[in-house]
Amino acid sequence: MSLTIKEIAEVLGTGQKSEQTITNIEFDSRKITDGGLFVPLKGRRDGHEFISQAKENGAVATLWSKNLSEAPKDLFVFPVADTIKAFQQLASFYRQKVAPKVVAITGSNGKTTTKDMTEAVLAQKYQTYKTQGNYNNDLGLPYTILHMPETTEVLILEMGMDHAGDLTRLSHIGKPDAAAITLIGEAHIENLGSRQGIAQGKMEITAGLKKEGILFIPADEPLLRPLTRPLEQKVVTFGLTEGMVQAQVLNVSKNSTEFIIGKQKFLIPVIGSYNVKNALVAYSFGRYFGLDDQEIAMGLKNFQLTKDRTQWSKAYNGADILSDVYNANPTAMGLVLDSFAELPLTGRKILVLADMLELGKESKQMHIQMAQHIDNRFAEVYLFGSEMKNLYLALKDNYKQVYYFNKDHKQELIEAVKKDIKPQDSVLLKGSNGMGLSEVISALQEE
């Protein structure tokens, strides 16, 4: 990226006239390099305290919301009331300056996978840049924008939310040309009250959607349909059995899923019909931006999945591990359980499931409902966390091979699973990120 001191001053309403170029913007002082602008944030520690370290690492300028008398004398200083809002303003300006087409993706599940698929598809024709990792909130999204190369033609932004109003702010910063909602699940239902509240929150992605833009939504989600009626923009539905864009699943194996749209066959290197729905979004974006089916098929076949989303690895003894531990809600967990159950695998299928967090007063019942997805296709079921005790009680009378561990007994869980698994087995681990199942996976991989 490159912005001049003068451009930044004009955006923020300060008076500097220098044509010196800023080459990087960081809110972590350790990541600043020569020619950088430091953005001090107020968290557990006040970022202003790290100005010396930022300067040592190459910062030449800083935003500043404290008293100006405390500001460094040897840097360009931009006094602002709120460093986060100023950071967002700069992102909006830089987006306008580079002027890429913008794709926005949200949803209770699948948004990161869909982002990865979409970027791989659009990269067949355009210079693309996408949200890195899970940088999808009010800091991560402007950070993504400010780190895109100046040659970017299409910017793919993942947009996350915790509360009502979050996506309105992100959509106005991103100003998408095209947007998609992958799924309405139960993530953050504790904050939003109901699936209806979640649907309304996800629809905020259209707040900054250009009037001539387009929105893609799942055809099998009735909560969204009435919310789209007031929109000026075109709305396109997608699905496996209904919708304006449809796919038919042909074959599912351990490492891939094959499907057909029209007469064109597609293959994605991940399991599950739910991932075919994600691919339908990427396909729809591809068609909207002028790619043909063969170009889209090539992108989908070779896309790279972000870590910990239905990712295969090996245990210490050669058993297969399927990791899906970045986040979890009942819809997402049910989908991956059903897909894992249907996979044609040689050995036993073993489950390690941890609590789904932020489900509020419905949490107990939502954990119990997971029993609908568990049957004798699974040889062993290990449940971890206080909320998973509800599922354990629902299962224990019908299944002998169900084991429960509370959140203070992670090591005992690790030892039990490690002792149990055989080289030909496959183990699925699923739970919210806060439950730390990634530690269990690391332990299973070690001798």
Coordinates of C-alpha atoms in Angstrom, one line a residue:
M1 CA 0.0 0.0 0.0
S2 CA 1.0 3.6 -0.3
L3 CA -0.6 6.7 1.2
T4 CA 1.1 10.1 1.6
I5 CA 1.1 12.0 4.9
K6 CA -0.9 14.7 3.1
E7 CA -3.6 12.2 2.0
I8 CA -3.9 10.9 5.5
A9 CA -4.1 14.4 6.9
E10 CA -6.9 15.3 4.5
V11 CA -8.9 12.2 5.4
L12 CA -8.5 12.9 9.2
G13 CA -8.8 16.6 9.0
T14 CA -5.3 17.4 10.3
G15 CA -2.9 19.9 8.7
Q16 CA 0.2 18.1 7.5
K17 CA 1.3 18.8 3.9
S18 CA 4.2 16.3 3.5
E19 CA 4.3 14.1 0.4
Q20 CA 6.2 11.4 2.3
T21 CA 4.8 8.0 1.7
I22 CA 3.4 5.6 4.3
T23 CA 4.2 2.0 3.2
N24 CA 2.5 0.0 6.0
I25 CA -0.1 0.5 8.7
E26 CA -0.1 -1.6 11.9
F27 CA -1.7 -1.6 15.3
D28 CA 0.8 -4.2 16.6
S29 CA 4.1 -2.2 17.2
R30 CA 6.1 -5.4 16.6
K31 CA 4.9 -5.6 13.0
I32 CA 5.7 -2.1 12.0
T33 CA 8.4 -1.8 9.3
D34 CA 10.2 1.2 7.8
G35 CA 7.9 3.9 6.6
G36 CA 5.0 2.7 8.8
L37 CA 2.0 4.3 10.5
F38 CA 1.3 3.1 14.0
V39 CA -2.3 2.9 15.2
P40 CA -2.4 2.7 19.1
L41 CA -5.5 0.9 20.4
K42 CA -6.8 0.9 23.9
G43 CA -7.2 -2.7 25.1
R44 CA -5.9 -4.4 28.2
R45 CA -3.0 -2.0 27.8
D46 CA -3.0 1.4 26.1
G47 CA -1.3 1.1 22.7
H48 CA 0.1 4.6 23.1
E49 CA 2.6 3.0 25.6
F50 CA 4.2 1.1 22.7
I51 CA 5.1 4.2 20.6
S52 CA 8.8 3.8 21.3
Q53 CA 8.8 0.2 20.1
A54 CA 6.9 1.2 17.0
K55 CA 9.4 4.0 16.3
E56 CA 12.4 1.6 16.7
N57 CA 10.8 -0.8 14.2
G58 CA 10.5 2.0 11.6
A59 CA 7.3 4.0 12.3
V60 CA 7.4 7.5 10.8
A61 CA 3.9 8.5 11.8
T62 CA 1.2 7.7 14.4
L63 CA -2.4 8.3 15.2
W64 CA -2.8 9.9 18.6
S65 CA -5.9 10.2 20.8
K66 CA -4.1 11.2 24.1
N67 CA -3.0 14.6 25.1
L68 CA -0.8 16.1 22.3
S69 CA 1.8 17.2 24.9
E70 CA 2.6 13.5 25.4
A71 CA 3.0 12.8 21.6
P72 CA 6.4 12.0 20.2
K73 CA 8.2 15.0 18.7
D74 CA 10.1 13.2 16.0
L75 CA 7.1 11.5 14.2
F76 CA 4.2 12.8 12.1
V77 CA 1.4 12.8 14.6
F78 CA -2.3 12.7 13.6
P79 CA -4.4 13.8 16.5
V80 CA -7.8 12.0 16.5
A81 CA -10.6 11.5 18.9
D82 CA -10.9 7.8 18.3
T83 CA -8.1 5.8 16.8
I84 CA -10.3 2.9 15.7
K85 CA -12.7 5.2 13.8
A86 CA -9.7 7.0 12.2
F87 CA -8.3 3.6 11.2
Q88 CA -11.7 2.8 9.6
Q89 CA -11.8 6.1 7.8
L90 CA -8.4 5.5 6.3
A91 CA -9.5 2.0 5.1
S92 CA -12.6 3.6 3.4
F93 CA -10.3 6.1 1.6
Y94 CA -7.8 3.5 0.5
R95 CA -10.6 1.3 -0.8
Q96 CA -11.8 4.2 -2.9
K97 CA -8.3 5.0 -4.1
V98 CA -7.5 1.5 -5.2
A99 CA -11.1 1.1 -6.5
P100 CA -11.4 -2.7 -6.6
K101 CA -14.6 -4.5 -7.1
V102 CA -15.6 -5.7 -3.6
V103 CA -17.2 -9.0 -2.6
A104 CA -18.7 -9.3 0.9
I105 CA -19.4 -12.7 2.6
T106 CA -21.2 -13.3 5.9
G107 CA -23.1 -16.2 7.5
S108 CA -23.3 -18.2 10.7
N109 CA -21.2 -20.9 9.2
G110 CA -19.1 -21.4 6.1
K111 CA -18.1 -17.8 5.5
T112 CA -14.4 -18.5 5.7
T113 CA -14.6 -21.5 3.4
T114 CA -16.7 -19.6 1.0
K115 CA -14.2 -16.7 1.0
D116 CA -11.4 -19.1 0.2
M117 CA -13.4 -20.7 -2.6
T118 CA -14.5 -17.3 -4.0
E119 CA -10.9 -16.0 -4.0
A120 CA -9.6 -19.1 -5.8
V121 CA -12.4 -18.8 -8.4
L122 CA -12.0 -15.0 -9.1
A123 CA -8.2 -15.4 -9.2
Q124 CA -8.6 -17.2 -12.4
K125 CA -9.3 -13.9 -14.1
Y126 CA -8.5 -11.1 -11.7
Q127 CA -5.8 -9.8 -9.3
T128 CA -7.5 -10.7 -6.0
Y129 CA -6.9 -10.1 -2.3
K130 CA -8.9 -11.7 0.5
T131 CA -9.4 -11.4 4.3
Q132 CA -6.5 -13.2 5.9
G133 CA -7.4 -15.7 8.6
N134 CA -10.4 -14.5 10.6
Y135 CA -9.7 -10.7 10.3
N136 CA -13.4 -10.0 9.8
N137 CA -14.4 -7.5 12.5
D138 CA -14.3 -3.7 13.0
L139 CA -10.5 -3.9 13.2
G140 CA -9.8 -6.9 11.0
L141 CA -11.8 -5.7 8.0
P142 CA -10.1 -2.2 7.7
Y143 CA -6.8 -4.0 8.3
T144 CA -7.5 -6.2 5.3
I145 CA -8.4 -3.3 3.1
L146 CA -5.3 -1.3 4.1
H147 CA -3.1 -4.3 3.3
M148 CA -4.4 -5.1 -0.1
P149 CA -1.9 -4.5 -2.9
E150 CA -2.5 -1.4 -5.1
T151 CA -2.9 -3.8 -8.1
T152 CA -6.0 -5.5 -6.5
E153 CA -8.9 -5.8 -8.9
V154 CA -11.3 -7.8 -6.7
L155 CA -11.2 -7.6 -2.9
I156 CA -13.0 -10.4 -1.0
L157 CA -14.0 -9.4 2.5
E158 CA -15.3 -11.8 5.1
M159 CA -17.6 -10.0 7.5
G160 CA -18.3 -11.3 11.0
M161 CA -20.7 -10.1 13.7
D162 CA -21.4 -10.5 17.4
H163 CA -24.1 -7.9 17.8
A164 CA -26.8 -6.0 15.9
G165 CA -25.2 -3.1 14.0
D166 CA -21.8 -4.8 13.5
L167 CA -22.4 -5.6 9.8
T168 CA -23.9 -2.2 9.1
R169 CA -20.6 -0.6 10.0
L170 CA -18.5 -3.1 8.1
S171 CA -20.7 -2.9 5.0
H172 CA -20.4 0.9 4.9
I173 CA -16.6 0.6 5.2
G174 CA -16.4 -2.1 2.5
K175 CA -19.1 -0.8 0.1
P176 CA -19.6 -4.2 -1.7
D177 CA -20.5 -4.6 -5.3
A178 CA -21.8 -8.2 -4.5
A179 CA -22.6 -9.9 -1.3
A180 CA -23.7 -13.3 0.0
I181 CA -25.2 -14.8 3.2
T182 CA -24.1 -18.5 3.5
L183 CA -26.3 -19.7 6.3
I184 CA -28.5 -18.6 9.2
G185 CA -27.5 -20.7 12.2
E186 CA -27.3 -20.0 15.9
A187 CA -23.9 -18.4 16.3
H188 CA -24.1 -15.5 18.7
I189 CA -27.8 -16.2 19.5
E190 CA -27.0 -15.2 23.1
N191 CA -26.5 -11.6 21.8
L192 CA -29.1 -11.5 19.1
G193 CA -32.0 -13.3 20.9
S194 CA -33.3 -15.6 18.1
R195 CA -32.6 -17.0 14.6
Q196 CA -34.9 -14.2 13.4
G197 CA -32.6 -11.7 15.1
I198 CA -29.6 -13.4 13.5
A199 CA -31.2 -13.2 10.1
Q200 CA -31.9 -9.5 10.5
G201 CA -28.3 -9.0 11.7
K202 CA -26.9 -10.8 8.6
M203 CA -29.1 -8.7 6.3
E204 CA -27.1 -5.7 7.5
I205 CA -24.5 -6.7 4.9
T206 CA -26.7 -4.9 2.4
A207 CA -26.3 -1.6 4.3
G208 CA -23.4 -0.5 2.1
L209 CA -24.2 -2.7 -0.9
K210 CA -24.2 -0.6 -4.1
K211 CA -27.6 0.0 -5.6
E212 CA -26.6 -1.8 -8.8
G213 CA -25.2 -4.7 -6.8
I214 CA -26.4 -8.2 -6.1
L215 CA -27.1 -10.4 -3.1
F216 CA -26.9 -14.2 -3.0
I217 CA -28.9 -16.0 -0.2
P218 CA -29.8 -19.7 0.5
A219 CA -33.1 -20.7 -1.0
D220 CA -33.9 -22.9 2.0
E221 CA -33.9 -20.1 4.6
P222 CA -37.4 -18.7 4.9
L223 CA -36.3 -16.1 7.5
L224 CA -34.4 -14.2 4.8
R225 CA -37.0 -14.0 2.0
P226 CA -39.3 -11.3 3.6
L227 CA -36.2 -9.3 4.6
T228 CA -35.0 -9.1 1.0
R229 CA -38.3 -7.6 -0.4
P230 CA -37.5 -4.0 0.3
L231 CA -34.1 -4.2 -1.4
E232 CA -33.4 -2.3 -4.6
Q233 CA -30.6 -4.7 -5.5
K234 CA -31.0 -8.0 -7.3
V235 CA -31.4 -11.1 -5.1
V236 CA -30.4 -14.6 -6.3
T237 CA -31.1 -17.8 -4.4
F238 CA -29.0 -20.9 -4.3
G239 CA -29.4 -24.4 -3.0
L240 CA -29.2 -28.2 -3.6
T241 CA -32.9 -28.8 -4.3
E242 CA -34.3 -25.4 -4.8
G243 CA -33.2 -21.9 -5.8
M244 CA -32.2 -20.0 -8.9
V245 CA -28.7 -21.6 -8.9
Q246 CA -28.7 -25.3 -8.1
A247 CA -26.2 -28.2 -7.8
Q248 CA -26.6 -31.9 -7.6
V249 CA -24.1 -33.9 -5.5
L250 CA -22.6 -36.8 -7.5
N251 CA -20.0 -38.3 -5.2
V252 CA -18.4 -37.7 -1.7
S253 CA -15.1 -39.2 -0.7
K254 CA -12.7 -38.6 2.2
N255 CA -10.9 -35.9 0.4
S256 CA -13.3 -34.4 -2.1
T257 CA -16.9 -33.9 -3.2
E258 CA -18.1 -34.0 -6.8
F259 CA -21.2 -32.2 -8.1
I260 CA -22.8 -30.9 -11.2
I261 CA -24.3 -27.5 -12.1
G262 CA -26.1 -27.6 -15.4
K263 CA -23.9 -29.8 -17.6
Q264 CA -20.6 -28.9 -16.0
K265 CA -19.0 -31.2 -13.4
F266 CA -17.1 -29.6 -10.4
L267 CA -14.9 -31.0 -7.7
I268 CA -14.0 -29.4 -4.4
P269 CA -11.2 -30.8 -2.1
V270 CA -13.4 -30.9 1.0
I271 CA -16.2 -33.1 2.2
G272 CA -19.9 -32.5 2.6
S273 CA -23.0 -31.3 0.7
Y274 CA -22.9 -28.2 2.9
N275 CA -19.6 -27.3 1.3
V276 CA -21.3 -27.7 -2.1
K277 CA -23.6 -24.9 -1.0
N278 CA -20.6 -22.8 -0.2
A279 CA -19.2 -23.6 -3.6
L280 CA -22.5 -22.4 -5.2
V281 CA -21.8 -19.0 -3.7
A282 CA -18.3 -18.9 -5.2
Y283 CA -19.8 -20.2 -8.5
S284 CA -22.4 -17.4 -8.4
F285 CA -19.7 -14.7 -7.8
G286 CA -17.7 -16.2 -10.6
R287 CA -20.5 -16.0 -13.1
Y288 CA -21.4 -12.5 -11.9
F289 CA -17.9 -11.3 -12.6
G290 CA -17.8 -12.9 -16.0
L291 CA -16.0 -16.2 -15.6
D292 CA -17.1 -19.3 -17.5
D293 CA -17.8 -22.7 -16.0
Q294 CA -14.4 -24.1 -16.9
E295 CA -12.6 -21.3 -15.2
I296 CA -14.8 -21.6 -12.1
A297 CA -14.2 -25.4 -12.0
M298 CA -10.4 -24.9 -12.1
G299 CA -10.6 -22.4 -9.2
L300 CA -12.8 -24.6 -7.0
K301 CA -10.7 -27.7 -7.7
N302 CA -7.5 -26.0 -6.4
F303 CA -8.7 -23.8 -3.6
Q304 CA -6.8 -23.8 -0.3
L305 CA -8.9 -24.1 2.9
T306 CA -8.1 -21.9 5.9
K307 CA -6.7 -23.9 8.8
D308 CA -9.0 -25.9 11.2
R309 CA -12.0 -25.9 8.8
T310 CA -12.7 -29.6 8.0
Q311 CA -9.0 -30.3 7.7
W312 CA -7.5 -33.8 7.6
S313 CA -4.3 -34.7 9.3
K314 CA -2.7 -37.8 10.9
A315 CA -2.5 -39.0 14.5
Y316 CA 0.8 -40.3 15.9
N317 CA -0.2 -43.9 14.9
G318 CA -1.5 -43.2 11.4
A319 CA -5.2 -42.7 12.3
D320 CA -7.0 -40.0 10.4
I321 CA -8.0 -36.8 12.2
L322 CA -10.7 -34.5 10.8
S323 CA -10.3 -31.1 12.5
D324 CA -13.2 -28.6 12.5
V325 CA -12.5 -26.8 15.7
Y326 CA -12.4 -23.1 14.8
N327 CA -16.1 -22.5 15.7
A328 CA -19.3 -24.4 16.3
N329 CA -23.0 -23.9 16.4
P330 CA -25.8 -26.5 16.3
T331 CA -26.4 -26.1 12.5
A332 CA -22.7 -26.4 11.7
M333 CA -22.1 -29.3 14.1
G334 CA -25.1 -31.2 12.7
L335 CA -23.9 -30.7 9.1
V336 CA -20.4 -32.0 9.8
L337 CA -21.7 -34.9 11.9
D338 CA -24.0 -36.0 9.0
S339 CA -21.3 -35.6 6.4
F340 CA -18.7 -37.6 8.5
A341 CA -21.3 -40.4 9.2
E342 CA -21.9 -40.8 5.4
L343 CA -18.2 -40.9 4.4
P344 CA -17.0 -44.3 3.0
L345 CA -14.1 -45.0 5.4
T346 CA -12.5 -48.3 6.3
G347 CA -12.0 -48.2 10.1
R348 CA -14.1 -47.0 13.0
K349 CA -15.5 -43.5 13.2
I350 CA -14.8 -41.7 16.5
L351 CA -16.3 -38.4 17.7
V352 CA -14.7 -35.9 20.0
L353 CA -17.2 -33.1 20.6
A354 CA -16.8 -30.0 22.8
D355 CA -19.1 -27.3 24.0
M356 CA -20.8 -24.9 21.5
L357 CA -20.5 -21.5 23.2
E358 CA -22.6 -18.3 23.1
L359 CA -25.9 -20.1 22.8
G360 CA -27.6 -18.4 25.7
K361 CA -30.7 -19.8 27.5
E362 CA -31.3 -22.3 24.7
S363 CA -27.8 -23.9 25.1
K364 CA -28.9 -27.0 27.0
Q365 CA -31.6 -27.9 24.5
M366 CA -29.4 -27.2 21.5
H367 CA -26.7 -29.5 22.8
I368 CA -29.3 -32.3 23.5
Q369 CA -30.5 -31.9 19.9
M370 CA -27.2 -33.1 18.6
A371 CA -28.4 -36.6 19.6
Q372 CA -30.4 -36.6 16.4
H373 CA -27.2 -36.7 14.4
I374 CA -25.5 -39.5 16.4
D375 CA -26.2 -43.2 15.8
N376 CA -24.3 -46.5 15.6
R377 CA -22.3 -45.4 12.6
F378 CA -20.0 -43.8 15.3
A379 CA -18.1 -46.4 17.3
E380 CA -17.1 -44.1 20.1
V381 CA -18.3 -40.7 21.3
Y382 CA -16.2 -38.5 23.6
L383 CA -17.9 -35.4 25.0
F384 CA -16.0 -32.5 26.6
G385 CA -17.3 -29.5 28.5
S386 CA -20.1 -28.5 30.9
E387 CA -22.7 -28.0 28.1
M388 CA -21.8 -31.4 26.5
K389 CA -22.9 -33.1 29.7
N390 CA -26.5 -32.5 28.5
L391 CA -25.8 -34.5 25.3
Y392 CA -24.1 -37.2 27.3
L393 CA -27.2 -37.7 29.5
A394 CA -29.3 -37.8 26.3
L395 CA -27.1 -40.5 24.8
K396 CA -25.8 -42.7 27.6
D397 CA -28.8 -45.0 27.9
N398 CA -28.8 -45.9 24.2
Y399 CA -25.1 -46.0 23.5
K400 CA -22.6 -47.8 25.6
Q401 CA -19.5 -46.2 24.0
V402 CA -20.2 -42.6 25.2
Y403 CA -17.7 -40.9 27.5
Y404 CA -17.9 -37.6 29.3
F405 CA -15.1 -35.3 30.5
N406 CA -15.6 -31.9 32.2
K407 CA -13.6 -28.9 31.1
D408 CA -11.0 -29.4 33.9
H409 CA -10.1 -32.9 32.6
K410 CA -8.7 -32.2 29.1
Q411 CA -5.6 -34.3 29.8
E412 CA -7.7 -37.3 30.8
L413 CA -9.7 -36.8 27.5
I414 CA -6.5 -36.8 25.5
E415 CA -5.2 -39.9 27.2
A416 CA -8.4 -41.8 26.7
V417 CA -8.7 -40.9 23.0
K418 CA -5.0 -41.6 22.4
K419 CA -5.3 -45.0 24.0
D420 CA -8.4 -45.9 22.1
I421 CA -7.7 -45.0 18.5
K422 CA -6.3 -47.6 16.1
P423 CA -4.3 -46.8 12.9
Q424 CA -7.2 -47.5 10.6
D425 CA -9.7 -45.3 12.6
S426 CA -10.9 -41.8 11.7
V427 CA -11.5 -39.2 14.4
L428 CA -13.7 -36.1 14.0
L429 CA -13.1 -33.2 16.5
K430 CA -15.7 -30.4 16.6
G431 CA -16.3 -27.6 19.1
S432 CA -16.1 -23.9 19.7
N433 CA -12.6 -22.4 19.5
G434 CA -12.7 -21.4 23.1
M435 CA -12.8 -25.0 24.2
G436 CA -9.2 -25.6 23.0
L437 CA -9.7 -28.8 21.0
S438 CA -6.7 -27.7 18.9
E439 CA -4.6 -28.8 21.9
V440 CA -6.2 -32.2 21.7
I441 CA -5.4 -32.5 18.0
S442 CA -1.7 -31.5 18.7
A443 CA -1.5 -34.2 21.4
L444 CA -3.0 -36.9 19.2
Q445 CA -0.4 -36.0 16.5
E446 CA 2.5 -36.5 19.0
E447 CA 4.1 -39.8 19.9

